[in-house]
Amino acid sequence: MIQRIQTVYFILIAGLMLAMLFLPLGEASGDTGLVMKANGIFQRSGDLLYATWILYAFVILVALDALSAIFLYKNRPLQIKCSYVNCIQILLVYGLFFFYHYSFFSKEQYEYYETTMFITLAFPAVALILNFLAIRGIKKDEKLIKSLDRIR
């Protein structure tokens, strides 16, 4: 199980997504200053303005899906399907982030706020790349097993 490189990829995906839960995603400077995290949009003082629980749940779901894919090593076709579902969930994380960002910071408020995105937003993109590398590794293992079955 741990000998396979895709296990390392899945662990890195889970680590990146769990780190995304605790690090800020972006901020808006202005009179009060706003910080967007995975679980909500906060003022700099720490007061919650708007909860983004769906985004928070999807980030947790991606991490759990990556960890569960590790233990599906005996059923490679199911592991590949689980990885494709994980890709869709990662894209939904980006979609939800931009939905919450643009619905909360409306066009009128852009005059007052200068928004900044943090490097944390690159974590899902890196996770998506790692997910495709894991799929490639799983397919390579499946091909190797099928070729060994032909020899027998």
Coordinates of N, CA and C in Angstrom, one line a residue, residues 2 99 105:
I2 N 1.8 1.4 0.9 CA 2.6 2.6 1.0 C 3.7 2.6 0.0
F99 N -18.0 31.8 -6.1 CA -19.4 32.2 -5.8 C -19.5 33.0 -4.6
F105 N -18.5 40.2 -2.1 CA -17.9 41.5 -2.5 C -18.5 41.9 -3.8

